[in-house]
Amino acid sequence: MSHPPPLQQPPRRPPAGPAQRHPAIDTVKGLACAAIVWHHLAFYGPMSDIAQPLAPELMAVLSQYGRLAVQVFLVLGGYLAAASLAPAGLARFDAAGTQIGRRFVRLVVPYAVALVAALLAAAAVRPWLGGHPSVPAEPSIAQLLAHAVLLHDVFGEEALSAGVWYVAIDFQLFASAVLLMAAVRRWGGSPQRAAVATRVAVALACAASLWLFNRQPGLDVWAAYFWGAYGLGMLACWGARSPRHGALWLVGIALLGAVALWLDFRDRIALAWVTALGLAVCLRTNGAGSAAGAEGAGFARVAESRQAGALLRPVQALGCMAYSVFLVHFPVCLVVNAAFSQAAPQSPAWNALGMVAAFALSVGAGRLLYRRVESQLATWTVAMRWQAGLVGLGWAVIWASRVLR
């Protein structure tokens, strides 16, 4: 039987520099991360079911609309991908396969650790909450293998944890962006023409997704369904970095979103559209140093100011470790749900307190995952060991449940 390897201390990644860490982006990520965690706390019970009489309207809003924060992550993902892969439009990486492999390893190591925690949490609470819909069923080998290679939704397997669909989609989006940029660079002619062609190709892919693919619910396991939000983020990055044509980029983003909403109004696309426009304006950089550029950077200056530091610093810290919190919050919430709903099954106040405790513990667990796993330099060896540990632990859970029946 394969066991997860112990958490060791391999070399850390180099500290994020200014190009990698942006206080304004971290602020938005932190707010979106908090919204997702509270959405899951409200959507999944049983604590929220018991606490619901205390704030029924708030619970309804969190349950119904909190999920929309994922669109913010999709747009930010596109923005950061463009800033990393092709800040001037032309792909600046070497081999596409190497770039995709690095992304897979970076995503999968903390993802596998979090899924190990999810398997253990589900097994622990199943005797008390086994009949509750929030508790994943006993895993199957096919389900474990599909999760290990990020194909669980494609194969129609039930998720082992909330939100793991996003990890698979993020990888698809990044890989497709890398392949698109590499293809344009190879066949796009001179560097200047290839840079223009890359931006045009991304805009066309974005339009196809917004106007066609995103209107087909059956495609929601594929990157094409989400390319609209991701592509808007990429266009926002290039618009924010354009020294002379920022207004044209804003018009283009505005037209893409306006046509999409005219064809079929979708609240998720509306939020992605507004987020992309906001990024293009608020993170505007202007090489000429014009007044317009200075005004456009207003939110970025606020996010970096000393006056706002006391309020925004915790949010920015949450934004830095948002991926880890996103991954690990579900198993934490499962355990806290079981504890509070069993200890005080009739007390709305105690279960509301339990929801607050679950959020705080999720942030703490996410911080630990970020410091001990996500921020370390991951390798294929480490990734494969954790993937094997995930499958091995899942097999052990299956075996134990059959023995104890």
mmCIF file of C-alpha atoms in Angstrom:
data_model
loop_
_atom_site.group_PDB
_atom_site.id
_atom_site.type_symbol
_atom_site.label_atom_id
_atom_site.label_comp_id
_atom_site.label_asym_id
_atom_site.label_seq_id
_atom_site.Cartn_x
_atom_site.Cartn_y
_atom_site.Cartn_z
ATOM 1 C CA MET A 1 0.000 0.000 0.000
ATOM 2 C CA SER A 2 1.333 3.441 -0.918
ATOM 3 C CA HIS A 3 1.352 6.139 1.740
ATOM 4 C CA PRO A 4 1.581 9.922 1.244
ATOM 5 C CA PRO A 5 5.161 11.106 1.767
ATOM 6 C CA PRO A 6 5.900 13.223 4.808
ATOM 7 C CA LEU A 7 5.859 16.969 4.390
ATOM 8 C CA GLN A 8 9.509 17.853 3.913
ATOM 9 C CA GLN A 9 11.199 21.173 3.364
ATOM 10 C CA PRO A 10 12.575 21.275 -0.181
ATOM 11 C CA PRO A 11 13.981 24.547 -1.482
ATOM 12 C CA ARG A 12 11.453 27.349 -1.610
ATOM 13 C CA ARG A 13 10.541 29.172 -4.779
ATOM 14 C CA PRO A 14 12.298 32.503 -5.165
ATOM 15 C CA PRO A 15 10.352 35.271 -3.453
ATOM 16 C CA ALA A 16 7.749 36.821 -5.703
ATOM 17 C CA GLY A 17 8.938 40.036 -7.201
ATOM 18 C CA PRO A 18 6.884 43.034 -8.243
ATOM 19 C CA ALA A 19 6.003 41.483 -11.553
ATOM 20 C CA GLN A 20 4.686 38.381 -9.834
ATOM 21 C CA ARG A 21 2.947 39.899 -6.767
ATOM 22 C CA HIS A 22 0.603 42.839 -7.142
ATOM 23 C CA PRO A 23 -1.205 44.133 -4.037
ATOM 24 C CA ALA A 24 -4.320 45.068 -6.014
ATOM 25 C CA ILE A 25 -4.585 41.612 -7.584
ATOM 26 C CA ASP A 26 -3.946 39.944 -4.230
ATOM 27 C CA THR A 27 -6.727 42.055 -2.717
ATOM 28 C CA VAL A 28 -9.223 40.939 -5.349
ATOM 29 C CA LYS A 29 -8.094 37.317 -5.003
ATOM 30 C CA GLY A 30 -8.491 37.483 -1.239
ATOM 31 C CA LEU A 31 -12.040 38.809 -1.473
ATOM 32 C CA ALA A 32 -12.978 36.198 -4.086
ATOM 33 C CA CYS A 33 -11.432 33.413 -1.996
ATOM 34 C CA ALA A 34 -13.426 34.471 1.078
ATOM 35 C CA ALA A 35 -16.599 34.550 -1.024
ATOM 36 C CA ILE A 36 -16.009 30.990 -2.265
ATOM 37 C CA VAL A 37 -15.384 29.598 1.219
ATOM 38 C CA TRP A 38 -18.499 31.283 2.602
ATOM 39 C CA HIS A 39 -20.503 30.094 -0.399
ATOM 40 C CA HIS A 40 -19.575 26.502 0.372
ATOM 41 C CA LEU A 41 -20.287 27.004 4.075
ATOM 42 C CA ALA A 42 -23.764 28.271 3.207
ATOM 43 C CA PHE A 43 -24.436 25.818 0.377
ATOM 44 C CA TYR A 44 -23.326 22.660 2.157
ATOM 45 C CA GLY A 45 -24.779 21.806 5.530
ATOM 46 C CA PRO A 46 -25.682 20.889 8.044
ATOM 47 C CA MET A 47 -24.401 23.881 10.054
ATOM 48 C CA SER A 48 -25.894 26.363 7.594
ATOM 49 C CA ASP A 49 -29.249 24.560 7.686
ATOM 50 C CA ILE A 50 -29.383 24.897 11.475
ATOM 51 C CA ALA A 51 -28.082 28.498 11.526
ATOM 52 C CA GLN A 52 -30.294 29.638 8.638
ATOM 53 C CA PRO A 53 -33.062 31.222 10.810
ATOM 54 C CA LEU A 54 -30.540 33.765 12.156
ATOM 55 C CA ALA A 55 -29.835 35.296 8.720
ATOM 56 C CA PRO A 56 -31.987 33.690 6.012
ATOM 57 C CA GLU A 57 -31.365 36.424 3.425
ATOM 58 C CA LEU A 58 -27.598 36.308 3.895
ATOM 59 C CA MET A 59 -27.563 32.513 3.652
ATOM 60 C CA ALA A 60 -29.621 32.678 0.466
ATOM 61 C CA VAL A 61 -27.313 35.245 -1.128
ATOM 62 C CA LEU A 62 -24.157 33.312 -0.216
ATOM 63 C CA SER A 63 -25.639 30.029 -1.385
ATOM 64 C CA GLN A 64 -26.937 31.356 -4.693
ATOM 65 C CA TYR A 65 -24.428 34.027 -5.699
ATOM 66 C CA GLY A 66 -21.200 33.269 -3.846
ATOM 67 C CA ARG A 67 -20.226 30.779 -6.548
ATOM 68 C CA LEU A 68 -19.920 33.649 -9.031
ATOM 69 C CA ALA A 69 -16.598 34.566 -7.419
ATOM 70 C CA VAL A 70 -15.078 31.748 -9.489
ATOM 71 C CA GLN A 71 -15.442 34.043 -12.509
ATOM 72 C CA VAL A 72 -13.101 36.504 -10.822
ATOM 73 C CA PHE A 73 -10.489 33.756 -10.492
ATOM 74 C CA LEU A 74 -10.921 32.827 -14.159
ATOM 75 C CA VAL A 75 -10.344 36.420 -15.265
ATOM 76 C CA LEU A 76 -7.380 36.829 -12.918
ATOM 77 C CA GLY A 77 -5.985 33.522 -14.174
ATOM 78 C CA GLY A 78 -6.079 34.807 -17.734
ATOM 79 C CA TYR A 79 -4.523 38.119 -16.714
ATOM 80 C CA LEU A 80 -1.635 36.445 -14.897
ATOM 81 C CA ALA A 81 -1.136 33.891 -17.686
ATOM 82 C CA ALA A 82 -0.762 36.653 -20.265
ATOM 83 C CA ALA A 83 1.583 38.592 -17.964
ATOM 84 C CA SER A 84 3.748 35.497 -17.520
ATOM 85 C CA LEU A 85 3.617 33.867 -20.952
ATOM 86 C CA ALA A 86 3.367 36.797 -23.357
ATOM 87 C CA PRO A 87 3.380 40.217 -21.666
ATOM 88 C CA ALA A 88 3.944 41.966 -25.000
ATOM 89 C CA GLY A 89 1.812 39.569 -27.044
ATOM 90 C CA LEU A 90 4.638 37.318 -28.258
ATOM 91 C CA ALA A 91 5.186 34.045 -26.393
ATOM 92 C CA ARG A 92 8.422 34.317 -24.420
ATOM 93 C CA PHE A 93 8.703 30.712 -23.211
ATOM 94 C CA ASP A 94 10.791 28.046 -24.929
ATOM 95 C CA ALA A 95 9.127 24.629 -25.165
ATOM 96 C CA ALA A 96 5.350 24.463 -24.797
ATOM 97 C CA GLY A 97 5.517 20.973 -23.295
ATOM 98 C CA THR A 98 7.920 22.097 -20.585
ATOM 99 C CA GLN A 99 5.698 25.036 -19.685
ATOM 100 C CA ILE A 100 2.603 22.840 -19.476
ATOM 101 C CA GLY A 101 4.447 20.241 -17.408
ATOM 102 C CA ARG A 102 5.561 22.866 -14.902
ATOM 103 C CA ARG A 103 1.999 24.079 -14.546
ATOM 104 C CA PHE A 104 0.715 20.554 -13.991
ATOM 105 C CA VAL A 105 3.249 19.894 -11.240
ATOM 106 C CA ARG A 106 2.621 23.236 -9.572
ATOM 107 C CA LEU A 107 -1.139 22.619 -9.514
ATOM 108 C CA VAL A 108 -1.102 18.940 -8.664
ATOM 109 C CA VAL A 109 1.171 18.798 -5.620
ATOM 110 C CA PRO A 110 -0.987 20.929 -3.262
ATOM 111 C CA TYR A 111 -4.098 19.530 -4.964
ATOM 112 C CA ALA A 112 -3.098 15.948 -4.137
ATOM 113 C CA VAL A 113 -2.252 16.889 -0.545
ATOM 114 C CA ALA A 114 -5.671 18.521 -0.163
ATOM 115 C CA LEU A 115 -7.420 15.483 -1.660
ATOM 116 C CA VAL A 116 -5.637 13.237 0.831
ATOM 117 C CA ALA A 117 -7.057 15.483 3.562
ATOM 118 C CA ALA A 118 -10.495 15.301 1.928
ATOM 119 C CA LEU A 119 -10.419 11.490 1.852
ATOM 120 C CA LEU A 120 -9.462 11.351 5.526
ATOM 121 C CA ALA A 121 -12.074 13.946 6.519
ATOM 122 C CA ALA A 122 -14.859 12.199 4.613
ATOM 123 C CA ALA A 123 -13.947 8.844 6.160
ATOM 124 C CA ALA A 124 -13.904 10.430 9.633
ATOM 125 C CA VAL A 125 -17.322 12.113 9.398
ATOM 126 C CA ARG A 126 -19.130 9.419 7.415
ATOM 127 C CA PRO A 127 -20.369 7.610 10.575
ATOM 128 C CA TRP A 128 -22.123 10.820 11.705
ATOM 129 C CA LEU A 129 -22.951 12.558 8.413
ATOM 130 C CA GLY A 130 -22.926 9.598 6.041
ATOM 131 C CA GLY A 131 -26.401 10.341 4.747
ATOM 132 C CA HIS A 132 -25.802 14.039 4.184
ATOM 133 C CA PRO A 133 -25.345 15.118 0.540
ATOM 134 C CA SER A 134 -22.259 17.179 1.408
ATOM 135 C CA VAL A 135 -20.252 14.059 2.314
ATOM 136 C CA PRO A 136 -18.582 12.402 -0.701
ATOM 137 C CA ALA A 137 -19.385 8.738 -1.160
ATOM 138 C CA GLU A 138 -16.766 6.062 -0.643
ATOM 139 C CA PRO A 139 -14.272 6.480 -3.514
ATOM 140 C CA SER A 140 -13.643 4.019 -6.313
ATOM 141 C CA ILE A 141 -10.303 3.230 -7.930
ATOM 142 C CA ALA A 142 -11.485 4.721 -11.240
ATOM 143 C CA GLN A 143 -12.527 7.879 -9.414
ATOM 144 C CA LEU A 144 -9.144 8.178 -7.707
ATOM 145 C CA LEU A 145 -7.210 7.671 -10.937
ATOM 146 C CA ALA A 146 -9.370 10.208 -12.777
ATOM 147 C CA HIS A 147 -8.717 12.787 -10.063
ATOM 148 C CA ALA A 148 -4.988 12.068 -10.160
ATOM 149 C CA VAL A 149 -4.799 13.099 -13.832
ATOM 150 C CA LEU A 150 -7.348 15.954 -13.570
ATOM 151 C CA LEU A 151 -9.929 14.192 -15.749
ATOM 152 C CA HIS A 152 -12.606 13.464 -13.137
ATOM 153 C CA ASP A 153 -15.265 15.685 -14.729
ATOM 154 C CA VAL A 154 -14.456 14.529 -18.261
ATOM 155 C CA PHE A 155 -15.017 10.915 -17.168
ATOM 156 C CA GLY A 156 -18.115 11.835 -15.177
ATOM 157 C CA GLU A 157 -16.680 10.863 -11.797
ATOM 158 C CA GLU A 158 -18.090 12.375 -8.606
ATOM 159 C CA ALA A 159 -15.808 15.001 -7.082
ATOM 160 C CA LEU A 160 -13.815 14.001 -4.010
ATOM 161 C CA SER A 161 -13.871 17.592 -2.749
ATOM 162 C CA ALA A 162 -15.664 20.833 -3.515
ATOM 163 C CA GLY A 163 -14.059 22.979 -6.184
ATOM 164 C CA VAL A 164 -11.681 20.407 -7.653
ATOM 165 C CA TRP A 165 -13.368 20.931 -11.021
ATOM 166 C CA TYR A 166 -11.710 24.352 -11.106
ATOM 167 C CA VAL A 167 -8.209 22.880 -10.844
ATOM 168 C CA ALA A 168 -8.835 20.700 -13.899
ATOM 169 C CA ILE A 169 -10.299 23.618 -15.855
ATOM 170 C CA ASP A 170 -7.445 25.926 -14.874
ATOM 171 C CA PHE A 171 -4.963 23.394 -16.232
ATOM 172 C CA GLN A 172 -6.929 23.013 -19.475
ATOM 173 C CA LEU A 173 -7.098 26.783 -19.921
ATOM 174 C CA PHE A 174 -3.402 27.302 -19.266
ATOM 175 C CA ALA A 175 -2.378 24.426 -21.539
ATOM 176 C CA SER A 176 -4.606 25.641 -24.370
ATOM 177 C CA ALA A 177 -3.229 29.185 -24.017
ATOM 178 C CA VAL A 178 0.352 27.889 -24.177
ATOM 179 C CA LEU A 179 -0.375 25.761 -27.247
ATOM 180 C CA LEU A 180 -2.171 28.631 -28.986
ATOM 181 C CA MET A 181 0.688 31.046 -28.346
ATOM 182 C CA ALA A 182 3.319 28.515 -29.400
ATOM 183 C CA ALA A 183 1.464 27.776 -32.649
ATOM 184 C CA VAL A 184 1.109 31.463 -33.524
ATOM 185 C CA ARG A 185 4.777 32.123 -32.740
ATOM 186 C CA ARG A 186 5.817 29.275 -35.016
ATOM 187 C CA TRP A 187 3.629 30.191 -37.996
ATOM 188 C CA GLY A 188 2.936 33.869 -37.373
ATOM 189 C CA GLY A 189 5.900 35.340 -39.243
ATOM 190 C CA SER A 190 8.068 38.070 -37.751
ATOM 191 C CA PRO A 191 7.992 38.698 -33.992
ATOM 192 C CA GLN A 192 5.949 41.870 -34.484
ATOM 193 C CA ARG A 193 3.368 40.111 -36.652
ATOM 194 C CA ALA A 194 3.276 37.100 -34.328
ATOM 195 C CA ALA A 195 2.594 39.363 -31.334
ATOM 196 C CA VAL A 196 -0.371 40.932 -33.133
ATOM 197 C CA ALA A 197 -1.568 37.541 -34.353
ATOM 198 C CA THR A 198 -1.434 36.128 -30.811
ATOM 199 C CA ARG A 199 -3.680 38.889 -29.505
ATOM 200 C CA VAL A 200 -6.089 38.465 -32.397
ATOM 201 C CA ALA A 201 -6.199 34.687 -31.871
ATOM 202 C CA VAL A 202 -6.935 35.127 -28.159
ATOM 203 C CA ALA A 203 -9.675 37.657 -28.937
ATOM 204 C CA LEU A 204 -11.261 35.280 -31.468
ATOM 205 C CA ALA A 205 -11.108 32.359 -29.018
ATOM 206 C CA CYS A 206 -12.628 34.598 -26.362
ATOM 207 C CA ALA A 207 -15.452 35.639 -28.691
ATOM 208 C CA ALA A 208 -16.166 32.036 -29.702
ATOM 209 C CA SER A 209 -16.453 31.034 -26.068
ATOM 210 C CA LEU A 210 -18.567 34.011 -24.961
ATOM 211 C CA TRP A 211 -20.900 33.935 -27.937
ATOM 212 C CA LEU A 212 -21.186 30.193 -28.544
ATOM 213 C CA PHE A 213 -19.483 27.605 -26.320
ATOM 214 C CA ASN A 214 -20.426 29.169 -22.971
ATOM 215 C CA ARG A 215 -24.082 28.910 -23.974
ATOM 216 C CA GLN A 216 -23.840 25.106 -24.164
ATOM 217 C CA PRO A 217 -24.076 23.652 -20.613
ATOM 218 C CA GLY A 218 -22.880 20.260 -21.823
ATOM 219 C CA LEU A 219 -19.441 21.749 -22.526
ATOM 220 C CA ASP A 220 -18.785 22.842 -18.939
ATOM 221 C CA VAL A 221 -16.128 20.159 -18.427
ATOM 222 C CA TRP A 222 -13.941 21.649 -21.169
ATOM 223 C CA ALA A 223 -11.798 24.775 -21.391
ATOM 224 C CA ALA A 224 -13.820 26.111 -24.336
ATOM 225 C CA TYR A 225 -16.745 26.799 -22.003
ATOM 226 C CA PHE A 226 -14.603 29.029 -19.757
ATOM 227 C CA TRP A 227 -12.297 30.588 -22.343
ATOM 228 C CA GLY A 228 -14.460 33.701 -22.475
ATOM 229 C CA ALA A 229 -13.674 34.782 -18.911
ATOM 230 C CA TYR A 230 -10.054 33.610 -19.194
ATOM 231 C CA GLY A 231 -9.567 35.397 -22.503
ATOM 232 C CA LEU A 232 -11.075 38.608 -21.149
ATOM 233 C CA GLY A 233 -8.430 38.503 -18.432
ATOM 234 C CA MET A 234 -5.667 38.096 -21.018
ATOM 235 C CA LEU A 235 -7.001 41.000 -23.053
ATOM 236 C CA ALA A 236 -7.233 43.091 -19.874
ATOM 237 C CA CYS A 237 -3.545 42.425 -19.219
ATOM 238 C CA TRP A 238 -2.507 43.589 -22.670
ATOM 239 C CA GLY A 239 -4.824 46.576 -22.420
ATOM 240 C CA ALA A 240 -3.404 47.597 -19.059
ATOM 241 C CA ARG A 241 0.152 47.319 -20.429
ATOM 242 C CA SER A 242 -0.491 49.128 -23.712
ATOM 243 C CA PRO A 243 1.144 52.586 -23.560
ATOM 244 C CA ARG A 244 -0.835 54.140 -26.421
ATOM 245 C CA HIS A 245 -3.873 52.016 -27.239
ATOM 246 C CA GLY A 246 -5.456 51.418 -23.851
ATOM 247 C CA ALA A 247 -8.749 52.981 -24.928
ATOM 248 C CA LEU A 248 -8.984 50.647 -27.930
ATOM 249 C CA TRP A 249 -8.428 47.627 -25.701
ATOM 250 C CA LEU A 250 -11.210 48.822 -23.403
ATOM 251 C CA VAL A 251 -13.551 49.249 -26.364
ATOM 252 C CA GLY A 252 -12.711 45.745 -27.581
ATOM 253 C CA ILE A 253 -13.341 44.176 -24.175
ATOM 254 C CA ALA A 254 -16.554 46.183 -23.841
ATOM 255 C CA LEU A 255 -17.820 45.015 -27.236
ATOM 256 C CA LEU A 256 -16.998 41.359 -26.580
ATOM 257 C CA GLY A 257 -18.926 41.389 -23.315
ATOM 258 C CA ALA A 258 -21.808 43.520 -24.561
ATOM 259 C CA VAL A 259 -22.478 41.219 -27.515
ATOM 260 C CA ALA A 260 -22.243 38.154 -25.268
ATOM 261 C CA LEU A 261 -24.812 39.563 -22.839
ATOM 262 C CA TRP A 262 -27.055 40.723 -25.686
ATOM 263 C CA LEU A 263 -27.057 37.222 -27.160
ATOM 264 C CA ASP A 264 -27.723 35.550 -23.807
ATOM 265 C CA PHE A 265 -27.562 37.368 -20.487
ATOM 266 C CA ARG A 266 -25.552 35.342 -17.962
ATOM 267 C CA ASP A 267 -24.722 36.766 -14.571
ATOM 268 C CA ARG A 268 -21.423 34.874 -14.504
ATOM 269 C CA ILE A 269 -20.333 36.483 -17.785
ATOM 270 C CA ALA A 270 -21.480 39.903 -16.596
ATOM 271 C CA LEU A 271 -19.228 39.596 -13.540
ATOM 272 C CA ALA A 272 -16.283 38.352 -15.615
ATOM 273 C CA TRP A 273 -16.785 41.257 -18.029
ATOM 274 C CA VAL A 274 -16.891 43.880 -15.268
ATOM 275 C CA THR A 275 -13.839 42.305 -13.611
ATOM 276 C CA ALA A 276 -11.837 42.423 -16.846
ATOM 277 C CA LEU A 277 -12.791 46.037 -17.501
ATOM 278 C CA GLY A 278 -11.873 46.916 -13.926
ATOM 279 C CA LEU A 279 -8.462 45.267 -14.236
ATOM 280 C CA ALA A 280 -7.739 47.012 -17.532
ATOM 281 C CA VAL A 281 -8.553 50.394 -15.992
ATOM 282 C CA CYS A 282 -7.247 50.021 -12.442
ATOM 283 C CA LEU A 283 -3.963 48.328 -13.343
ATOM 284 C CA ARG A 284 -3.281 50.610 -16.272
ATOM 285 C CA THR A 285 0.388 51.398 -16.805
ATOM 286 C CA ASN A 286 1.396 54.178 -19.116
ATOM 287 C CA GLY A 287 4.959 54.439 -20.324
ATOM 288 C CA ALA A 288 4.396 58.122 -21.166
ATOM 289 C CA GLY A 289 3.297 58.816 -17.609
ATOM 290 C CA SER A 290 0.150 60.629 -18.711
ATOM 291 C CA ALA A 291 -2.532 61.849 -16.343
ATOM 292 C CA ALA A 292 -4.888 59.216 -17.685
ATOM 293 C CA GLY A 293 -2.430 56.512 -16.777
ATOM 294 C CA ALA A 294 -1.989 57.951 -13.299
ATOM 295 C CA GLU A 295 -5.745 58.093 -12.737
ATOM 296 C CA GLY A 296 -6.172 54.545 -14.020
ATOM 297 C CA ALA A 297 -3.766 53.234 -11.411
ATOM 298 C CA GLY A 298 -5.912 54.661 -8.612
ATOM 299 C CA PHE A 299 -7.035 51.379 -7.109
ATOM 300 C CA ALA A 300 -3.536 49.959 -7.352
ATOM 301 C CA ARG A 301 -2.209 52.954 -5.395
ATOM 302 C CA VAL A 302 -4.913 52.556 -2.770
ATOM 303 C CA ALA A 303 -4.072 48.849 -2.402
ATOM 304 C CA GLU A 304 -0.421 49.752 -1.830
ATOM 305 C CA SER A 305 -0.990 52.773 0.420
ATOM 306 C CA ARG A 306 -0.062 52.823 4.081
ATOM 307 C CA GLN A 307 -3.469 54.157 5.057
ATOM 308 C CA ALA A 308 -5.228 51.134 3.602
ATOM 309 C CA GLY A 309 -2.570 48.696 4.788
ATOM 310 C CA ALA A 310 -4.152 47.835 8.113
ATOM 311 C CA LEU A 311 -7.445 46.955 6.426
ATOM 312 C CA LEU A 312 -6.188 45.349 3.235
ATOM 313 C CA ARG A 313 -3.095 43.515 4.454
ATOM 314 C CA PRO A 314 -5.048 40.506 5.815
ATOM 315 C CA VAL A 315 -7.075 40.369 2.596
ATOM 316 C CA GLN A 316 -3.903 40.528 0.507
ATOM 317 C CA ALA A 317 -2.342 37.788 2.619
ATOM 318 C CA LEU A 318 -5.407 35.653 1.941
ATOM 319 C CA GLY A 319 -5.038 36.442 -1.754
ATOM 320 C CA CYS A 320 -1.417 35.225 -1.740
ATOM 321 C CA MET A 321 -2.485 31.818 -0.430
ATOM 322 C CA ALA A 322 -5.920 31.733 -2.093
ATOM 323 C CA TYR A 323 -5.213 28.538 -4.056
ATOM 324 C CA SER A 324 -4.227 26.615 -0.935
ATOM 325 C CA VAL A 325 -7.237 27.879 1.025
ATOM 326 C CA PHE A 326 -9.483 27.035 -1.918
ATOM 327 C CA LEU A 327 -8.111 23.486 -1.987
ATOM 328 C CA VAL A 328 -8.162 22.630 1.702
ATOM 329 C CA HIS A 329 -11.222 24.437 3.052
ATOM 330 C CA PHE A 330 -13.704 21.681 2.170
ATOM 331 C CA PRO A 331 -12.226 18.910 4.361
ATOM 332 C CA VAL A 332 -11.869 21.423 7.200
ATOM 333 C CA CYS A 333 -15.505 22.445 6.810
ATOM 334 C CA LEU A 334 -16.593 18.795 6.733
ATOM 335 C CA VAL A 335 -14.997 18.089 10.104
ATOM 336 C CA VAL A 336 -16.293 21.289 11.713
ATOM 337 C CA ASN A 337 -19.771 20.641 10.300
ATOM 338 C CA ALA A 338 -19.802 17.199 11.872
ATOM 339 C CA ALA A 339 -18.563 18.477 15.242
ATOM 340 C CA PHE A 340 -20.947 21.405 15.673
ATOM 341 C CA SER A 341 -24.039 19.826 14.143
ATOM 342 C CA GLN A 342 -23.647 16.802 16.398
ATOM 343 C CA ALA A 343 -22.783 18.787 19.540
ATOM 344 C CA ALA A 344 -25.559 21.378 19.131
ATOM 345 C CA PRO A 345 -28.097 20.048 16.608
ATOM 346 C CA GLN A 346 -30.829 22.468 17.721
ATOM 347 C CA SER A 347 -28.802 25.649 18.292
ATOM 348 C CA PRO A 348 -28.645 28.189 15.439
ATOM 349 C CA ALA A 349 -26.239 30.384 17.416
ATOM 350 C CA TRP A 350 -23.723 27.609 18.069
ATOM 351 C CA ASN A 351 -23.825 26.483 14.442
ATOM 352 C CA ALA A 352 -23.358 30.060 13.226
ATOM 353 C CA LEU A 353 -20.312 30.213 15.485
ATOM 354 C CA GLY A 354 -19.220 26.927 13.941
ATOM 355 C CA MET A 355 -19.374 28.488 10.477
ATOM 356 C CA VAL A 356 -17.112 31.315 11.629
ATOM 357 C CA ALA A 357 -14.750 28.773 13.186
ATOM 358 C CA ALA A 358 -14.728 26.744 9.965
ATOM 359 C CA PHE A 359 -13.753 29.826 7.965
ATOM 360 C CA ALA A 360 -10.950 30.720 10.383
ATOM 361 C CA LEU A 361 -9.646 27.146 10.480
ATOM 362 C CA SER A 362 -9.814 26.945 6.675
ATOM 363 C CA VAL A 363 -7.610 30.021 6.406
ATOM 364 C CA GLY A 364 -5.205 28.537 8.953
ATOM 365 C CA ALA A 365 -5.060 25.205 7.125
ATOM 366 C CA GLY A 366 -4.604 27.023 3.823
ATOM 367 C CA ARG A 367 -1.719 29.007 5.271
ATOM 368 C CA LEU A 368 -0.060 25.775 6.399
ATOM 369 C CA LEU A 369 -0.577 24.167 2.981
ATOM 370 C CA TYR A 370 0.786 27.271 1.280
ATOM 371 C CA ARG A 371 3.901 27.517 3.442
ATOM 372 C CA ARG A 372 4.719 23.810 3.582
ATOM 373 C CA VAL A 373 3.677 22.692 0.098
ATOM 374 C CA GLU A 374 2.555 25.279 -2.467
ATOM 375 C CA SER A 375 5.440 27.705 -1.911
ATOM 376 C CA GLN A 376 8.054 24.935 -2.198
ATOM 377 C CA LEU A 377 9.777 24.053 -5.453
ATOM 378 C CA ALA A 378 7.755 21.076 -6.691
ATOM 379 C CA THR A 379 9.206 18.380 -8.954
ATOM 380 C CA TRP A 380 7.733 15.553 -10.988
ATOM 381 C CA THR A 381 9.043 13.110 -8.388
ATOM 382 C CA VAL A 382 7.205 14.874 -5.573
ATOM 383 C CA ALA A 383 4.058 15.144 -7.697
ATOM 384 C CA MET A 384 4.063 11.454 -8.568
ATOM 385 C CA ARG A 385 4.657 10.453 -4.947
ATOM 386 C CA TRP A 386 1.669 12.453 -3.781
ATOM 387 C CA GLN A 387 -0.473 11.142 -6.627
ATOM 388 C CA ALA A 388 0.480 7.604 -5.654
ATOM 389 C CA GLY A 389 -0.262 8.461 -2.039
ATOM 390 C CA LEU A 390 -3.709 9.721 -3.020
ATOM 391 C CA VAL A 391 -4.575 6.526 -4.881
ATOM 392 C CA GLY A 392 -3.044 4.347 -2.159
ATOM 393 C CA LEU A 393 -4.936 6.073 0.633
ATOM 394 C CA GLY A 394 -8.146 5.865 -1.365
ATOM 395 C CA TRP A 395 -7.629 2.144 -1.816
ATOM 396 C CA ALA A 396 -7.063 1.816 1.935
ATOM 397 C CA VAL A 397 -10.337 3.650 2.635
ATOM 398 C CA ILE A 398 -12.187 1.305 0.282
ATOM 399 C CA TRP A 399 -10.606 -1.770 1.887
ATOM 400 C CA ALA A 400 -11.279 -0.577 5.444
ATOM 401 C CA SER A 401 -14.915 0.251 4.745
ATOM 402 C CA ARG A 402 -15.509 -3.213 3.309
ATOM 403 C CA VAL A 403 -13.815 -4.921 6.253
ATOM 404 C CA LEU A 404 -15.824 -2.914 8.796
ATOM 405 C CA ARG A 405 -19.205 -3.515 7.193
#
